[in-house]
mmCIF file of C-alpha atoms in Angstrom:
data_model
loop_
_atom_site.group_PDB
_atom_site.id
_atom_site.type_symbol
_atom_site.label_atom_id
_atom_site.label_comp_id
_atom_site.label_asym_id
_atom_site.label_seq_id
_atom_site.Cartn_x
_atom_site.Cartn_y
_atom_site.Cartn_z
ATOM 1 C CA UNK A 1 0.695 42.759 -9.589
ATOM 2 C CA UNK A 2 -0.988 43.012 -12.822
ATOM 3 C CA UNK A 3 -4.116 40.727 -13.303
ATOM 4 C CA UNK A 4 -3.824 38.684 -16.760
ATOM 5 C CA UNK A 5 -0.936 40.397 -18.895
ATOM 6 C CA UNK A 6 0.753 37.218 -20.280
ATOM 7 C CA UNK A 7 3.706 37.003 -18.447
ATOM 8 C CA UNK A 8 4.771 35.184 -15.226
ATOM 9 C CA UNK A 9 4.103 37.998 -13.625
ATOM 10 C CA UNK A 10 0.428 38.397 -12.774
ATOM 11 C CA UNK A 11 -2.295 36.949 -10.748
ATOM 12 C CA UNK A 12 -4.014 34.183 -13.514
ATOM 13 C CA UNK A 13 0.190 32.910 -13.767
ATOM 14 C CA UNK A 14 0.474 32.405 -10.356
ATOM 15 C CA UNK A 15 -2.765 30.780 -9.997
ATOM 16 C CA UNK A 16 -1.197 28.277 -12.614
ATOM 17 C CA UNK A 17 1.870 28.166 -10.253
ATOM 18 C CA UNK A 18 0.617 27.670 -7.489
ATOM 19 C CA UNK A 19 -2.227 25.136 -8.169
ATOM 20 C CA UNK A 20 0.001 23.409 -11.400
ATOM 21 C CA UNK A 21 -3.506 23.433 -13.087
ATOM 22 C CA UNK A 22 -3.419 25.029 -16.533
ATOM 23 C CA UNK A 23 -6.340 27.353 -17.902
ATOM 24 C CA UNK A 24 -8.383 24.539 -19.661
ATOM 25 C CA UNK A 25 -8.779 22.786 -16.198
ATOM 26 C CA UNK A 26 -9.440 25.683 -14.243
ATOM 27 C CA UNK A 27 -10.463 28.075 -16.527
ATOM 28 C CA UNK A 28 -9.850 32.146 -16.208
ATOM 29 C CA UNK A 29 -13.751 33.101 -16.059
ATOM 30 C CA UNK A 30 -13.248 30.426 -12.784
ATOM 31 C CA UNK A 31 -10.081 32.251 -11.182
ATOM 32 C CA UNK A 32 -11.341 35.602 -12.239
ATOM 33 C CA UNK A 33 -14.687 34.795 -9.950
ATOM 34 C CA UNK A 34 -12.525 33.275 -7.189
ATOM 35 C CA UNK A 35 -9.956 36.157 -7.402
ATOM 36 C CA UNK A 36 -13.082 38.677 -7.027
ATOM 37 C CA UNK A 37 -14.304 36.975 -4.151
ATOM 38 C CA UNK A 38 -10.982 37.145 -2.387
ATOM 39 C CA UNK A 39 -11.016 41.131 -3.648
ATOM 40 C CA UNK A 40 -14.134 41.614 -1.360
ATOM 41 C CA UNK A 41 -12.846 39.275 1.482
ATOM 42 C CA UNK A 42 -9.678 41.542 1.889
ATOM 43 C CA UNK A 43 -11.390 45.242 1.020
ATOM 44 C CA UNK A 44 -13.895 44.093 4.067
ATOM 45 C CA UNK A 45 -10.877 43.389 5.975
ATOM 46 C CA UNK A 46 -9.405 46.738 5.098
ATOM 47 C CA UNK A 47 -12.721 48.553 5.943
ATOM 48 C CA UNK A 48 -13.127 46.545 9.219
ATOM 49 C CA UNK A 49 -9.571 48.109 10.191
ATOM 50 C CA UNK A 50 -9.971 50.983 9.977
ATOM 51 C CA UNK A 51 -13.656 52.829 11.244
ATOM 52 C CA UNK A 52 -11.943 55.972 10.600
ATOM 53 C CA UNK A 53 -10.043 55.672 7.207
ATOM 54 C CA UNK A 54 -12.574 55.802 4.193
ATOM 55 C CA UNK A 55 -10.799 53.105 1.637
ATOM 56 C CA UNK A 56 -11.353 53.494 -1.519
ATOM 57 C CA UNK A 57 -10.434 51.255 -4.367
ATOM 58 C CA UNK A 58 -7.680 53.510 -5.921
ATOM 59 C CA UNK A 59 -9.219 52.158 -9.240
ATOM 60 C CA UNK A 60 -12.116 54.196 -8.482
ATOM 61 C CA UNK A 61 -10.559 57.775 -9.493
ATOM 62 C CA UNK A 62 -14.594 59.094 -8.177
ATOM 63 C CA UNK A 63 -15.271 61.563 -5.782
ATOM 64 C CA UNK A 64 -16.021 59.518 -2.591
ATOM 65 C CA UNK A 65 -20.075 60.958 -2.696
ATOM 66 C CA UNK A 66 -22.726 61.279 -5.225
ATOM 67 C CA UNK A 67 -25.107 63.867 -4.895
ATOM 68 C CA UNK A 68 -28.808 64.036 -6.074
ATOM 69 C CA UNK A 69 -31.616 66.013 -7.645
ATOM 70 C CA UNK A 70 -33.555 67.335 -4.849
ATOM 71 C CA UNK A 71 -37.982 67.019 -5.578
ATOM 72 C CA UNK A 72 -40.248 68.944 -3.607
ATOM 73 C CA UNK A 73 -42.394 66.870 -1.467
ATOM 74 C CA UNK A 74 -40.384 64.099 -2.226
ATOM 75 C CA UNK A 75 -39.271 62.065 0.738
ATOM 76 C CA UNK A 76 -37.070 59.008 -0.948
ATOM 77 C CA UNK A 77 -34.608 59.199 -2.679
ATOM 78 C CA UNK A 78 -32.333 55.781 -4.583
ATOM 79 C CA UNK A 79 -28.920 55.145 -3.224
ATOM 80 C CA UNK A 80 -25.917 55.065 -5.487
ATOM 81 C CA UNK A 81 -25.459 51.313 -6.850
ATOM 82 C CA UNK A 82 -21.927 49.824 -5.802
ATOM 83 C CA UNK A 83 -22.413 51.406 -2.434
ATOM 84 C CA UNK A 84 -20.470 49.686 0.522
ATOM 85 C CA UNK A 85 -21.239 51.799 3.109
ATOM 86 C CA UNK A 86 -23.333 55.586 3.662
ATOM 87 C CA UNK A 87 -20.901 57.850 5.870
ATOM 88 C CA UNK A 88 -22.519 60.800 6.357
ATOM 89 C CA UNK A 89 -25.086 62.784 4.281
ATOM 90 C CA UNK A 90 -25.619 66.497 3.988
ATOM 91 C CA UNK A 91 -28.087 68.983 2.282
ATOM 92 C CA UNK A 92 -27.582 72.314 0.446
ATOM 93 C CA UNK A 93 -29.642 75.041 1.882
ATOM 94 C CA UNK A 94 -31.864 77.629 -0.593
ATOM 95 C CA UNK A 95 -28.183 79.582 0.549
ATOM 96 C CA UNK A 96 -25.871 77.226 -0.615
ATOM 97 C CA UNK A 97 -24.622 75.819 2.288
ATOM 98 C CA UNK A 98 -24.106 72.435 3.139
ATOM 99 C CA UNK A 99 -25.581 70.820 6.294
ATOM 100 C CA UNK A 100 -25.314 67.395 7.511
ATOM 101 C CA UNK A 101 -27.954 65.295 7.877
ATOM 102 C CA UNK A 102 -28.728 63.839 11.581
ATOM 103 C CA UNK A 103 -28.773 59.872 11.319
ATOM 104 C CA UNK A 104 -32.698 59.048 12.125
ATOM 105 C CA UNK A 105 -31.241 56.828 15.524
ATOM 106 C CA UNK A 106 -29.719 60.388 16.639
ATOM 107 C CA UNK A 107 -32.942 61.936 17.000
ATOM 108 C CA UNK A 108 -34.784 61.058 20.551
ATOM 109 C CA UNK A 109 -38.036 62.520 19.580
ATOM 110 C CA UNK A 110 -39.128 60.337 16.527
ATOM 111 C CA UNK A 111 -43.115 60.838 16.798
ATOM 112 C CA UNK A 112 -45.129 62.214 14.009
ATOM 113 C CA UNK A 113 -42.075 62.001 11.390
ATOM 114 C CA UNK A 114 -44.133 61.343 8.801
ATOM 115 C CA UNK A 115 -46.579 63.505 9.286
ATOM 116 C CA UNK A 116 -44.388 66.775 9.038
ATOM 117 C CA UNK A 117 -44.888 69.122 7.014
ATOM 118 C CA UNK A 118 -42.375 69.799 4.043
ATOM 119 C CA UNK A 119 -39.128 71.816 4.715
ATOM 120 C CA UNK A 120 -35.658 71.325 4.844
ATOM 121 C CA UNK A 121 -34.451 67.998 5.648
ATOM 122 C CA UNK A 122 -32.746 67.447 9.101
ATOM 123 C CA UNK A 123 -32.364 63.716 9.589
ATOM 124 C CA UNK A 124 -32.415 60.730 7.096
ATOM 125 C CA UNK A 125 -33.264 57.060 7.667
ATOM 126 C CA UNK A 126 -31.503 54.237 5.245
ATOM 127 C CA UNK A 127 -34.375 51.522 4.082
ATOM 128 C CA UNK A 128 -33.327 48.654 1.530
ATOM 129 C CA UNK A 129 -31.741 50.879 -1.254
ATOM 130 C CA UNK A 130 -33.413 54.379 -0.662
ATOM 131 C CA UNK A 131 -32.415 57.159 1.536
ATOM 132 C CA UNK A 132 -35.494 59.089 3.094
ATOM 133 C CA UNK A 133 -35.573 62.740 4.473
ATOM 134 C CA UNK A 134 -36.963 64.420 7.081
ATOM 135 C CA UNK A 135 -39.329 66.377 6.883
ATOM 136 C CA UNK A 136 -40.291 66.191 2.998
ATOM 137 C CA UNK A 137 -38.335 68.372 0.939
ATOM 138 C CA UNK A 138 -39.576 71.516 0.344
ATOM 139 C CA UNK A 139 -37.296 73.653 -2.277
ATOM 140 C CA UNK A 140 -37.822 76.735 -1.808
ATOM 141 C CA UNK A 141 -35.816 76.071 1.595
ATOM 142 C CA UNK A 142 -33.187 74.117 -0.260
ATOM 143 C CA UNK A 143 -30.332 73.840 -3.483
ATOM 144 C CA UNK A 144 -32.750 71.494 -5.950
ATOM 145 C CA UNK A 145 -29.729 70.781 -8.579
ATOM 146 C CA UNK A 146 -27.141 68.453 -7.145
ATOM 147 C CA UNK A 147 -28.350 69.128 -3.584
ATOM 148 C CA UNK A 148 -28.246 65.763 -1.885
ATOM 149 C CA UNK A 149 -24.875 64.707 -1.382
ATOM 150 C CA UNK A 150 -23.956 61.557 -0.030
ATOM 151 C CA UNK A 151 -20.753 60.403 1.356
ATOM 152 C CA UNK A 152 -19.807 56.735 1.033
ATOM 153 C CA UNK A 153 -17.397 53.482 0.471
ATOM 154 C CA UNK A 154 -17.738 51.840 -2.753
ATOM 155 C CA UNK A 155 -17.490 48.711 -3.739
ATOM 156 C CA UNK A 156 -14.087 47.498 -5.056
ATOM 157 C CA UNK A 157 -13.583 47.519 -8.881
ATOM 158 C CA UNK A 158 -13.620 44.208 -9.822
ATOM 159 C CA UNK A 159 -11.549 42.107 -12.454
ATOM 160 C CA UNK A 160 -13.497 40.675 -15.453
ATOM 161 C CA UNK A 161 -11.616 37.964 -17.461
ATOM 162 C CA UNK A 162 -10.536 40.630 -20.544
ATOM 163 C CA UNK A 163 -8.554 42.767 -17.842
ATOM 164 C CA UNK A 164 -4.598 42.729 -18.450
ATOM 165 C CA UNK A 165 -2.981 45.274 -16.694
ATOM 166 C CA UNK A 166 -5.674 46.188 -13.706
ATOM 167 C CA UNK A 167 -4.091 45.693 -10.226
ATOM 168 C CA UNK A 168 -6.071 45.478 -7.231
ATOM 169 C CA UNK A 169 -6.748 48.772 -5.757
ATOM 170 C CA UNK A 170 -5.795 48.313 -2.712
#
Protein backbone atom coordinates (compact mmCIF):
# COMPACT_ATOMS: atom_id res chain seq x y z
CA UNK A 1 0.00 0.00 0.00
CA UNK A 2 1.33 3.21 -1.13
CA UNK A 3 2.09 5.82 1.67
CA UNK A 4 0.41 9.37 0.75
CA UNK A 5 -0.62 9.22 -3.09
CA UNK A 6 -4.05 10.98 -2.86
CA UNK A 7 -6.33 8.37 -3.25
CA UNK A 8 -8.26 6.07 -0.83
CA UNK A 9 -5.83 3.88 -1.26
CA UNK A 10 -2.82 4.51 0.96
CA UNK A 11 -1.73 4.57 4.48
CA UNK A 12 -2.40 8.67 5.49
CA UNK A 13 -6.37 7.70 3.87
CA UNK A 14 -6.83 5.02 6.00
CA UNK A 15 -5.52 6.72 8.95
CA UNK A 16 -8.43 9.25 8.11
CA UNK A 17 -10.71 6.13 7.91
CA UNK A 18 -10.05 4.59 10.49
CA UNK A 19 -9.67 7.36 13.17
CA UNK A 20 -12.56 9.80 11.15
CA UNK A 21 -10.00 12.59 12.04
CA UNK A 22 -9.08 14.69 9.02
CA UNK A 23 -5.39 16.03 8.37
CA UNK A 24 -5.82 19.46 10.16
CA UNK A 25 -6.62 17.53 13.46
CA UNK A 26 -4.13 15.01 13.18
CA UNK A 27 -1.82 16.29 10.94
CA UNK A 28 0.47 14.09 8.31
CA UNK A 29 4.00 15.16 9.90
CA UNK A 30 1.91 13.40 13.17
CA UNK A 31 0.84 10.05 11.29
CA UNK A 32 4.00 10.03 9.30
CA UNK A 33 5.99 9.86 12.92
CA UNK A 34 3.44 7.37 14.29
CA UNK A 35 3.48 5.30 11.03
CA UNK A 36 7.50 5.22 11.38
CA UNK A 37 7.33 4.09 14.75
CA UNK A 38 5.03 1.23 13.89
CA UNK A 39 7.71 0.61 10.74
CA UNK A 40 10.40 -0.18 13.45
CA UNK A 41 7.94 -2.05 15.84
CA UNK A 42 7.14 -4.61 12.99
CA UNK A 43 10.87 -4.74 11.14
CA UNK A 44 12.03 -5.72 14.96
CA UNK A 45 9.37 -8.21 14.87
CA UNK A 46 10.52 -9.49 11.53
CA UNK A 47 14.21 -9.58 12.69
CA UNK A 48 13.24 -11.25 16.04
CA UNK A 49 11.69 -14.13 13.74
CA UNK A 50 13.92 -14.99 12.07
CA UNK A 51 17.92 -15.29 13.66
CA UNK A 52 18.75 -16.77 10.44
CA UNK A 53 17.06 -14.66 7.63
CA UNK A 54 18.94 -11.23 7.16
CA UNK A 55 15.75 -8.75 6.37
CA UNK A 56 16.34 -6.12 4.60
CA UNK A 57 14.08 -3.25 3.82
CA UNK A 58 13.52 -4.04 0.06
CA UNK A 59 13.66 -0.15 -0.22
CA UNK A 60 17.20 -0.44 0.53
CA UNK A 61 18.43 -1.74 -3.08
CA UNK A 62 22.33 -1.71 -0.95
CA UNK A 63 24.56 -4.41 -0.71
CA UNK A 64 23.82 -5.85 2.80
CA UNK A 65 27.78 -4.72 4.03
CA UNK A 66 29.89 -1.71 3.79
CA UNK A 67 33.40 -2.09 3.68
CA UNK A 68 36.22 0.31 4.88
CA UNK A 69 39.58 1.91 4.27
CA UNK A 70 41.98 -0.13 6.13
CA UNK A 71 45.02 2.40 8.27
CA UNK A 72 48.04 0.92 9.46
CA UNK A 73 48.28 0.91 13.12
CA UNK A 74 44.91 1.86 13.30
CA UNK A 75 42.79 -0.16 15.66
CA UNK A 76 39.07 1.59 15.37
CA UNK A 77 37.33 1.92 12.93
CA UNK A 78 33.30 3.96 12.69
CA UNK A 79 30.38 1.73 12.03
CA UNK A 80 28.05 2.38 9.15
CA UNK A 81 25.15 4.86 10.41
CA UNK A 82 21.57 3.19 10.03
CA UNK A 83 23.08 -0.01 11.28
CA UNK A 84 20.56 -2.49 13.01
CA UNK A 85 22.62 -5.16 13.63
CA UNK A 86 26.73 -6.33 12.76
CA UNK A 87 26.51 -10.06 11.36
CA UNK A 88 29.71 -11.02 10.70
CA UNK A 89 32.89 -9.11 9.66
CA UNK A 90 35.78 -10.20 7.51
CA UNK A 91 39.23 -8.84 6.32
CA UNK A 92 41.05 -8.94 2.95
CA UNK A 93 44.45 -10.40 3.22
CA UNK A 94 47.77 -8.56 1.40
CA UNK A 95 46.39 -11.80 -1.11
CA UNK A 96 43.07 -10.81 -1.59
CA UNK A 97 41.27 -13.09 0.29
CA UNK A 98 38.63 -12.59 2.57
CA UNK A 99 38.72 -13.89 6.19
CA UNK A 100 36.24 -13.56 8.84
CA UNK A 101 36.79 -11.91 11.76
CA UNK A 102 36.48 -14.00 15.22
CA UNK A 103 33.83 -12.13 17.52
CA UNK A 104 36.20 -10.84 20.59
CA UNK A 105 33.71 -13.28 23.15
CA UNK A 106 35.01 -16.28 20.80
CA UNK A 107 38.45 -15.91 21.79
CA UNK A 108 39.31 -17.68 25.38
CA UNK A 109 42.67 -16.17 25.67
CA UNK A 110 41.93 -12.34 25.82
CA UNK A 111 45.22 -11.15 27.81
CA UNK A 112 47.56 -8.63 26.43
CA UNK A 113 45.10 -7.65 23.40
CA UNK A 114 46.11 -4.44 23.40
CA UNK A 115 49.38 -4.73 23.68
CA UNK A 116 49.96 -6.78 20.36
CA UNK A 117 51.86 -5.91 18.01
CA UNK A 118 50.38 -4.80 14.52
CA UNK A 119 49.36 -7.50 11.94
CA UNK A 120 46.47 -8.81 10.45
CA UNK A 121 43.35 -8.58 12.30
CA UNK A 122 41.81 -11.85 13.73
CA UNK A 123 39.03 -10.85 16.09
CA UNK A 124 36.99 -7.56 16.49
CA UNK A 125 35.16 -6.16 19.52
CA UNK A 126 31.90 -3.73 18.90
CA UNK A 127 32.16 -0.49 21.42
CA UNK A 128 29.39 2.35 21.13
CA UNK A 129 29.65 3.05 17.30
CA UNK A 130 33.25 1.79 16.40
CA UNK A 131 34.44 -1.56 15.44
CA UNK A 132 38.06 -2.37 16.82
CA UNK A 133 40.61 -4.98 15.44
CA UNK A 134 42.84 -7.23 16.67
CA UNK A 135 45.90 -6.92 16.63
CA UNK A 136 46.38 -3.29 15.00
CA UNK A 137 46.35 -3.32 11.42
CA UNK A 138 49.37 -3.64 9.82
CA UNK A 139 49.06 -3.32 5.77
CA UNK A 140 51.54 -4.77 4.44
CA UNK A 141 49.70 -8.08 5.74
CA UNK A 142 46.39 -6.83 4.45
CA UNK A 143 44.01 -5.25 1.21
CA UNK A 144 44.15 -1.29 2.51
CA UNK A 145 41.37 -0.08 -0.20
CA UNK A 146 37.93 -1.34 0.66
CA UNK A 147 39.37 -4.02 2.97
CA UNK A 148 37.07 -4.05 5.96
CA UNK A 149 33.88 -5.39 5.08
CA UNK A 150 31.12 -5.55 7.30
CA UNK A 151 28.01 -7.51 7.09
CA UNK A 152 24.83 -6.10 8.64
CA UNK A 153 20.85 -5.28 9.01
CA UNK A 154 19.91 -1.83 8.32
CA UNK A 155 17.59 0.17 9.53
CA UNK A 156 14.23 0.36 7.68
CA UNK A 157 13.77 3.26 5.17
CA UNK A 158 11.55 5.41 6.67
CA UNK A 159 8.53 7.59 5.31
CA UNK A 160 8.93 11.41 5.49
CA UNK A 161 5.66 13.41 4.97
CA UNK A 162 6.58 14.37 0.97
CA UNK A 163 6.63 10.47 0.17
CA UNK A 164 3.66 9.37 -2.29
CA UNK A 165 4.23 6.23 -3.69
CA UNK A 166 6.91 4.52 -1.07
CA UNK A 167 5.50 1.25 0.41
CA UNK A 168 6.89 -0.29 3.34
CA UNK A 169 9.65 -2.59 2.55
CA UNK A 170 8.71 -5.26 4.09
Amino acid sequence: MKFNNNTEDSIIADITFLTGVNTTNYSVADRTRNVNQWLEKVAMWIWRASPRWNFQDSNDTSDPYATQDLVSGQRAYSLPTGLMRVLRVAIKNASGDWQKLRKWNEIKKSTGLENETAGLPYKYSINGNNIRLYPKVDTSTVTATNGLRIWLSRDVDKFTTSDTVQEPGF
